CSV table of C-alpha atoms in Angstrom, one decimal:
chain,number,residue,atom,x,y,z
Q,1378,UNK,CA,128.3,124.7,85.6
Q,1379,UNK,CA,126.1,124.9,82.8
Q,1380,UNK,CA,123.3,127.0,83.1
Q,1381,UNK,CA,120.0,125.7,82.8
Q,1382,UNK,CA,119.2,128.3,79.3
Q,1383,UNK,CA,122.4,126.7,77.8
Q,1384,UNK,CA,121.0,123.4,79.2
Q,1385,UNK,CA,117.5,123.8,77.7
Q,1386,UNK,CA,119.1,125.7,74.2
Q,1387,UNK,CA,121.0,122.4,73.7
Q,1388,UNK,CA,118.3,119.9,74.7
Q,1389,UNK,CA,115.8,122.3,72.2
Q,1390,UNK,CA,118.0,121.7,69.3
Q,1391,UNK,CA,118.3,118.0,70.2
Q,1392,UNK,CA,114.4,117.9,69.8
Q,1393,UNK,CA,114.4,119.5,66.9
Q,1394,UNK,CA,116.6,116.7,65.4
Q,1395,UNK,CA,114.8,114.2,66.7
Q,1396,UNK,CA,111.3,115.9,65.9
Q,1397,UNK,CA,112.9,116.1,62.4
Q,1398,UNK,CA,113.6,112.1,62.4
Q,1399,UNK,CA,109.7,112.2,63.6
Q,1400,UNK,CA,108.3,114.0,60.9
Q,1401,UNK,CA,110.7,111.8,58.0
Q,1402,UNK,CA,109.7,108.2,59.6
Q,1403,UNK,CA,106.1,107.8,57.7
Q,1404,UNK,CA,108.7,107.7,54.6
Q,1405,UNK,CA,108.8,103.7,54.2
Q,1406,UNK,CA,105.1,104.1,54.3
Q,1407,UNK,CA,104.8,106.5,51.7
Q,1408,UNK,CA,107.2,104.4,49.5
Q,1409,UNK,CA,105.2,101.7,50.4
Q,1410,UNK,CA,101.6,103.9,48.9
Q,1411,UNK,CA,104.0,105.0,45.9
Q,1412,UNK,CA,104.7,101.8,45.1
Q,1413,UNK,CA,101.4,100.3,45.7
Q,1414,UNK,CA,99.5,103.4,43.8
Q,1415,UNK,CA,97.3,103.3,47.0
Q,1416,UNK,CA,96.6,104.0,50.1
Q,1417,UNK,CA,95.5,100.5,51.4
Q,1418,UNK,CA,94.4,100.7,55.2
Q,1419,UNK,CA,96.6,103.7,56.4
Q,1420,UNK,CA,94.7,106.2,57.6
Q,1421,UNK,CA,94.7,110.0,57.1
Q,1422,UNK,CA,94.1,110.6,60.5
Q,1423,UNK,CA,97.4,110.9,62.1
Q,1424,UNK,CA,98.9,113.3,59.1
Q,1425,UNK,CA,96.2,115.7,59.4
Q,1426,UNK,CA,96.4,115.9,63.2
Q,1427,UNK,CA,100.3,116.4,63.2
Q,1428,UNK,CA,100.0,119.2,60.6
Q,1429,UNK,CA,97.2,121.0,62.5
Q,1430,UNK,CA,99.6,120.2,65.4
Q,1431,UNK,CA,102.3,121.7,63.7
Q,1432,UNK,CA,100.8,124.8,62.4
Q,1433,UNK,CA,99.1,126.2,65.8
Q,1434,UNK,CA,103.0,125.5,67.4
Q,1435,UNK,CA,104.3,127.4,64.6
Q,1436,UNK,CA,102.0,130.3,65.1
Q,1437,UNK,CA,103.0,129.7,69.1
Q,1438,UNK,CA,106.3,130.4,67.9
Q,1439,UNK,CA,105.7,133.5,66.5
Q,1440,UNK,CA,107.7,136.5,67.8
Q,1441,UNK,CA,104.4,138.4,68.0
Q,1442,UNK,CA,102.8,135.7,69.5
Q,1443,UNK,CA,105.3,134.0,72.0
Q,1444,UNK,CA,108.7,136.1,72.3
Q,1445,UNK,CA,112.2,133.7,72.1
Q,1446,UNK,CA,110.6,130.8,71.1
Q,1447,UNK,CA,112.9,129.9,67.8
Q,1448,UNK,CA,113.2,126.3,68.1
Q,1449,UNK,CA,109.9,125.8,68.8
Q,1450,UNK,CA,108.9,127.6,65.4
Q,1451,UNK,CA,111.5,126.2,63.4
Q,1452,UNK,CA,111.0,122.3,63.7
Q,1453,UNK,CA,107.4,123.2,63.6
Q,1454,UNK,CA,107.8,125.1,60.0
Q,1455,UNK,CA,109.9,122.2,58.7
Q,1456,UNK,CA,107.0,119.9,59.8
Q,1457,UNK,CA,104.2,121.3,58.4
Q,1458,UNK,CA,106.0,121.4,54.8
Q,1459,UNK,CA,106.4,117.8,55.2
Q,1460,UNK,CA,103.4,117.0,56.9
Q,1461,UNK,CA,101.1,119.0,53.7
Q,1462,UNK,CA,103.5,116.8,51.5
Q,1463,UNK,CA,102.2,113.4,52.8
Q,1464,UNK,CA,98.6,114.9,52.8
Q,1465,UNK,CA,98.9,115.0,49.6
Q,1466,UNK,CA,100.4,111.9,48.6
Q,1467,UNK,CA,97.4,110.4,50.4
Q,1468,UNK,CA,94.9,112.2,48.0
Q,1469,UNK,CA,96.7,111.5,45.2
Q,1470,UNK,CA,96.7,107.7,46.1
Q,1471,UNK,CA,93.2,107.5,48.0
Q,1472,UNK,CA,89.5,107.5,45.8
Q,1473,UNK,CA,86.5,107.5,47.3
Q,1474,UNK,CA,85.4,108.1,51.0
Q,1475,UNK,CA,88.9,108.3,51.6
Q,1476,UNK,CA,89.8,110.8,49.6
Q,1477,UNK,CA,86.7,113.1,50.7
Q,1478,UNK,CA,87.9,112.4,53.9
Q,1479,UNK,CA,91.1,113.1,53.5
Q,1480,UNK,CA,90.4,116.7,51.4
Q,1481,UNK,CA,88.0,117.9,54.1
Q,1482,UNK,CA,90.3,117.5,57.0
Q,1483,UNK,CA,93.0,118.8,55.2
Q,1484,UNK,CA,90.9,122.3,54.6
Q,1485,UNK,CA,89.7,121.7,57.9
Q,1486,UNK,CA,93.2,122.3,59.2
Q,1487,UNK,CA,94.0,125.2,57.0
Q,1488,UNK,CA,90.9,127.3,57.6
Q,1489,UNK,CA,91.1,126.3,61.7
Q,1490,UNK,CA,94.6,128.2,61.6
Q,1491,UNK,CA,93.9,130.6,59.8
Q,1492,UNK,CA,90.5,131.6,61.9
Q,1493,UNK,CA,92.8,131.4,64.9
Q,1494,UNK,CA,95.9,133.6,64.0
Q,1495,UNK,CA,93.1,136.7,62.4
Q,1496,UNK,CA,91.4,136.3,65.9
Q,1497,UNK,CA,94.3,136.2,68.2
Q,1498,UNK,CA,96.2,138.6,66.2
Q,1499,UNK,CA,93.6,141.1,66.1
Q,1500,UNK,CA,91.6,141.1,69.1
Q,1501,UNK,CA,94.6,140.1,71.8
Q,1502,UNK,CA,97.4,142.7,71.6
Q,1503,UNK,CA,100.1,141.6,74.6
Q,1504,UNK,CA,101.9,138.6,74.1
Q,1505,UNK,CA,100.9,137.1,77.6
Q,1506,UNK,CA,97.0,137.0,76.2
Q,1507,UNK,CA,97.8,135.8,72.3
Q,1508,UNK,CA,100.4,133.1,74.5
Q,1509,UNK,CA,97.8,132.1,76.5
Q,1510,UNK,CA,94.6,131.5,73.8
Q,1511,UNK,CA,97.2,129.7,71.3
Q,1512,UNK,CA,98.7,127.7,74.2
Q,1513,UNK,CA,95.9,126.2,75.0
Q,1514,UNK,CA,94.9,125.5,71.8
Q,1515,UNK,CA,98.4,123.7,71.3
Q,1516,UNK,CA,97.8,121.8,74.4
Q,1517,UNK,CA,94.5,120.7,72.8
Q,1518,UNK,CA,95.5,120.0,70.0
Q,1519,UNK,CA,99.1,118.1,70.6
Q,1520,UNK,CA,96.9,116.1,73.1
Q,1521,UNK,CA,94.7,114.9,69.9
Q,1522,UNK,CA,97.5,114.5,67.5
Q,1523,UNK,CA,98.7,111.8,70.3
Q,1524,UNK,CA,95.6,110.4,70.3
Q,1525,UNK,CA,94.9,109.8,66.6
Q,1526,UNK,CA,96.9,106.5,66.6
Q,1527,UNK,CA,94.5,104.9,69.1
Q,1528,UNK,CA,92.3,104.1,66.3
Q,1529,UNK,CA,95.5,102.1,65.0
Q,1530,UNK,CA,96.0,100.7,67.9
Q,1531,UNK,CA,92.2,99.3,68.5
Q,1532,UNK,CA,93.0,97.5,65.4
Q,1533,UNK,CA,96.7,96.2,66.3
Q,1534,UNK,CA,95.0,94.6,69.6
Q,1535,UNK,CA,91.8,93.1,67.2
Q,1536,UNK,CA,94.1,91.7,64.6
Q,1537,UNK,CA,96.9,90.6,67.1
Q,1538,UNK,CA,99.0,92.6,63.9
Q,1539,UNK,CA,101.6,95.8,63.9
Q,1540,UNK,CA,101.7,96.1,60.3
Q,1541,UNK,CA,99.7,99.3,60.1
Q,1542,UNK,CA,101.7,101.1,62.8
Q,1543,UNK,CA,104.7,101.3,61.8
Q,1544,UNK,CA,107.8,101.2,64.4
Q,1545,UNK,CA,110.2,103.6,63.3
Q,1546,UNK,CA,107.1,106.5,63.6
Q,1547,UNK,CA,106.5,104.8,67.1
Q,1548,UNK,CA,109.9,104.8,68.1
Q,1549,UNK,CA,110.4,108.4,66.9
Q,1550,UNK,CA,107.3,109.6,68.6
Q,1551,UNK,CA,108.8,108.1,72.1
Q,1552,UNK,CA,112.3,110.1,71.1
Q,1553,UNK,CA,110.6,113.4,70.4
Q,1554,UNK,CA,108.0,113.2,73.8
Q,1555,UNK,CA,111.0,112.3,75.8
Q,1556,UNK,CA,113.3,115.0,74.3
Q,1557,UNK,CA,110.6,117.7,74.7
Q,1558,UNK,CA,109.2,116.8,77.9
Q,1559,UNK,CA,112.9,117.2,79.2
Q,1560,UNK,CA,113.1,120.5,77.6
Q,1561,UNK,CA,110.1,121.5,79.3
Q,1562,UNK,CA,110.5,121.1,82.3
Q,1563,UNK,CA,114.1,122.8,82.5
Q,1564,UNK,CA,112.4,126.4,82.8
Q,1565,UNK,CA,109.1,124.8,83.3
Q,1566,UNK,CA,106.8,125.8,80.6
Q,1567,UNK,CA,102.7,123.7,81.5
Q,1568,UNK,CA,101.9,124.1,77.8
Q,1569,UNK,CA,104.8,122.3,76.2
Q,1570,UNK,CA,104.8,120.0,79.3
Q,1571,UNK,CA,101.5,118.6,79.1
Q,1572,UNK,CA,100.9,117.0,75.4
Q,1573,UNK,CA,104.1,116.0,75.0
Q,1574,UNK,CA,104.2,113.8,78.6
Q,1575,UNK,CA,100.9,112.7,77.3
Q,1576,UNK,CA,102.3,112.0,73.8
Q,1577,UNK,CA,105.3,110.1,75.9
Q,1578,UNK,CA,102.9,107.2,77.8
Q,1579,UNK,CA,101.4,106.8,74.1
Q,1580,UNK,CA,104.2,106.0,72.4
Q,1581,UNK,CA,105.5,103.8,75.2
Q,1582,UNK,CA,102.0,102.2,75.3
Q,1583,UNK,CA,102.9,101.6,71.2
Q,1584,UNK,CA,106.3,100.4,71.8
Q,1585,UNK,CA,104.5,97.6,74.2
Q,1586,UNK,CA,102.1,96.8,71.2
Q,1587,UNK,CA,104.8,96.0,69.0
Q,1588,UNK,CA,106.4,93.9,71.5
Q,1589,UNK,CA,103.8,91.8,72.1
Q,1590,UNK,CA,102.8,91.5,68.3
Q,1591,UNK,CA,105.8,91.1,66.3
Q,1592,UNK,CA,105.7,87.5,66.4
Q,1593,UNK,CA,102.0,87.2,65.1
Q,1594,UNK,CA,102.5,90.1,62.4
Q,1595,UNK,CA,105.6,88.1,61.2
Q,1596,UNK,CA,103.2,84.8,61.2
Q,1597,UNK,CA,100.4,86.6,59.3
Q,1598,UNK,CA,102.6,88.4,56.4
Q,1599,UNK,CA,104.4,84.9,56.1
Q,1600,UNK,CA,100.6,83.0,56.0
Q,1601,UNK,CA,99.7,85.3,53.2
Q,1602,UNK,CA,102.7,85.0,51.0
Q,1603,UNK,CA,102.2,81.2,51.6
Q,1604,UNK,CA,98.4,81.2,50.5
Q,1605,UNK,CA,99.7,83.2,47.5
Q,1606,UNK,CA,101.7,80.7,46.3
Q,1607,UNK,CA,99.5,78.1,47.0
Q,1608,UNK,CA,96.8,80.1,44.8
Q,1609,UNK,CA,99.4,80.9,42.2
Q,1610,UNK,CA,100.5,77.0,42.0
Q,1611,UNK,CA,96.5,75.7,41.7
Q,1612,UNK,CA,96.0,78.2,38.7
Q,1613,UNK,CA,98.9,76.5,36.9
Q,1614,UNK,CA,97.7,72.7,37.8
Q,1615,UNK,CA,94.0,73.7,36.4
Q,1616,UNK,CA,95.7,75.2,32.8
Q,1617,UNK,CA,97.2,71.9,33.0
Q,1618,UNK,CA,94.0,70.1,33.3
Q,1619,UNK,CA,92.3,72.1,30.1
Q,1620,UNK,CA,95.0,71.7,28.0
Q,1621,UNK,CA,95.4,67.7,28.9
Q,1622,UNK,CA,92.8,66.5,26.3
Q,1623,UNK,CA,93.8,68.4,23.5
Q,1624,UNK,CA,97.7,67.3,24.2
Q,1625,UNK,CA,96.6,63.8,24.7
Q,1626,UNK,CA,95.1,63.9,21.4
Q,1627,UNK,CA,98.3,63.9,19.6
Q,1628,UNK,CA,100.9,62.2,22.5
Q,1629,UNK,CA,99.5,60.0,24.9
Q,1630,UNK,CA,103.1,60.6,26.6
Q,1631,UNK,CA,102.6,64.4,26.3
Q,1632,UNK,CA,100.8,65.2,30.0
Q,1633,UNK,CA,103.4,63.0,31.7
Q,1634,UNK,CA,106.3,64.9,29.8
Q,1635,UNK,CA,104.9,68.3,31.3
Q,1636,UNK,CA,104.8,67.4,34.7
């Protein structure tokens, strides 16, 4: 039989793929902002709560901190690489309020960690007591990061509309909860167990979302190409209206041979 280590070794590292595929699934949305050269109505919010997410994990994964906890601290050093990298996309491509926002919780996060790894580090000195104060805040934490998309999802149910929350980050987020909520309760561990059930009834509650409003969102985007058109197609008859007199000076013919 396989033994419930090899078990939770082999369900770890299939988290930390899948927590990978999490961390890369904002990309069409960043392409999207790239593209754009802005921001539009994504919010911040959910980058800077995954990275502060990620960085208190990582510290939990410390050796010093929390003894054989590799895979916890590798996916969660990968992911806040990538999670600074879309933080800063967002400045780049925000202005404004948003960007202020965006700058303050982004050194929000960084001086948060770094007041928590000087305290634990110096004033706790067994791993039980430094597991215990950054486990907690983890659970906190992970809880939050899990909540940040309600905001989004306030506006989904208002607008009847999924286009700001995107699926593949919803889908992903139901992958890694599952995956991780499985891997703690092999050898049960509370403070992996708790966010990440949390973050598991989110995600499902966003996969429901986009159920119920993927016909409307399709009918909206499709309603605004069509008013585009429309626009585009009554700026071209209203050139044709000012230049009329002046072609009708020399052809009378000349306005029927446009059309």
């Amino acid at each position: 039989m396989i033994s419930a280590d090899t078990m939770r070794t082999v369900v770890g590292i299939v988290g930390n793929v899948i927590a990978l595929g999490l961390f890369f699934s904002p990309l069409p949305t960043f392409i999207r902002i790239w593209k754009k050269k802005s921001v539009e109505e994504f919010s911040v919010i959910p980058y800077v709560a995954t990275l502060l997410n990620c960085m208190l994990w990582m510290l939990y994964g410390l050796p010093i901190v929390h003894p054989n906890s590799t895979l916890v601290l590798t996916i969660n050093c990968a992911g806040t690489a990538i999670e600074i990298c879309y933080v800063i996309l967002y400045l780049v491509f925000s202005d404004g309020p948003k960007r202020l926002k965006a700058l303050l919780l982004f050194f929000g996060d960084l001086a948060f960690v770094a007041v928590v790894a000087i305290i634990v580090l110096i004033f706790f000195h067994t791993h039980d007591r430094r597991s215990l104060i950054v486990g907690i805040l983890c659970v906190i934490f992970c809880i939050i990061m899990y909540l940040a998309p309600l905001s989004v999802m306030k506006m989904v149910i208002q607008t009847k509309s999924v286009e700001y929350m995107p699926l593949s980050l919803s889908v992903a987020s139901f992958l890694n909860g599952l995956c991780w909520t499985i891997y703690a309760l092999i050898r049960f561990d509370l403070y992996i167990t708790i966010p990440n059930g949390l973050g598991l009834l989110f995600s499902i509650t966003q996969l429901v979302l986009h159920a119920l409003y993927y016909k409307s969102t399709k009918r909206q985007i499709a309603e605004r190409k069509l008013k585009g058109e429309v626009g585009l197609t009554d700026v071209v008859i209203d050139d044709s209206v000012k230049e009329s007199p002046v072609i009708s000076s020399h052809k009378i013919e000349a306005p029927t041979n446009n059309e």
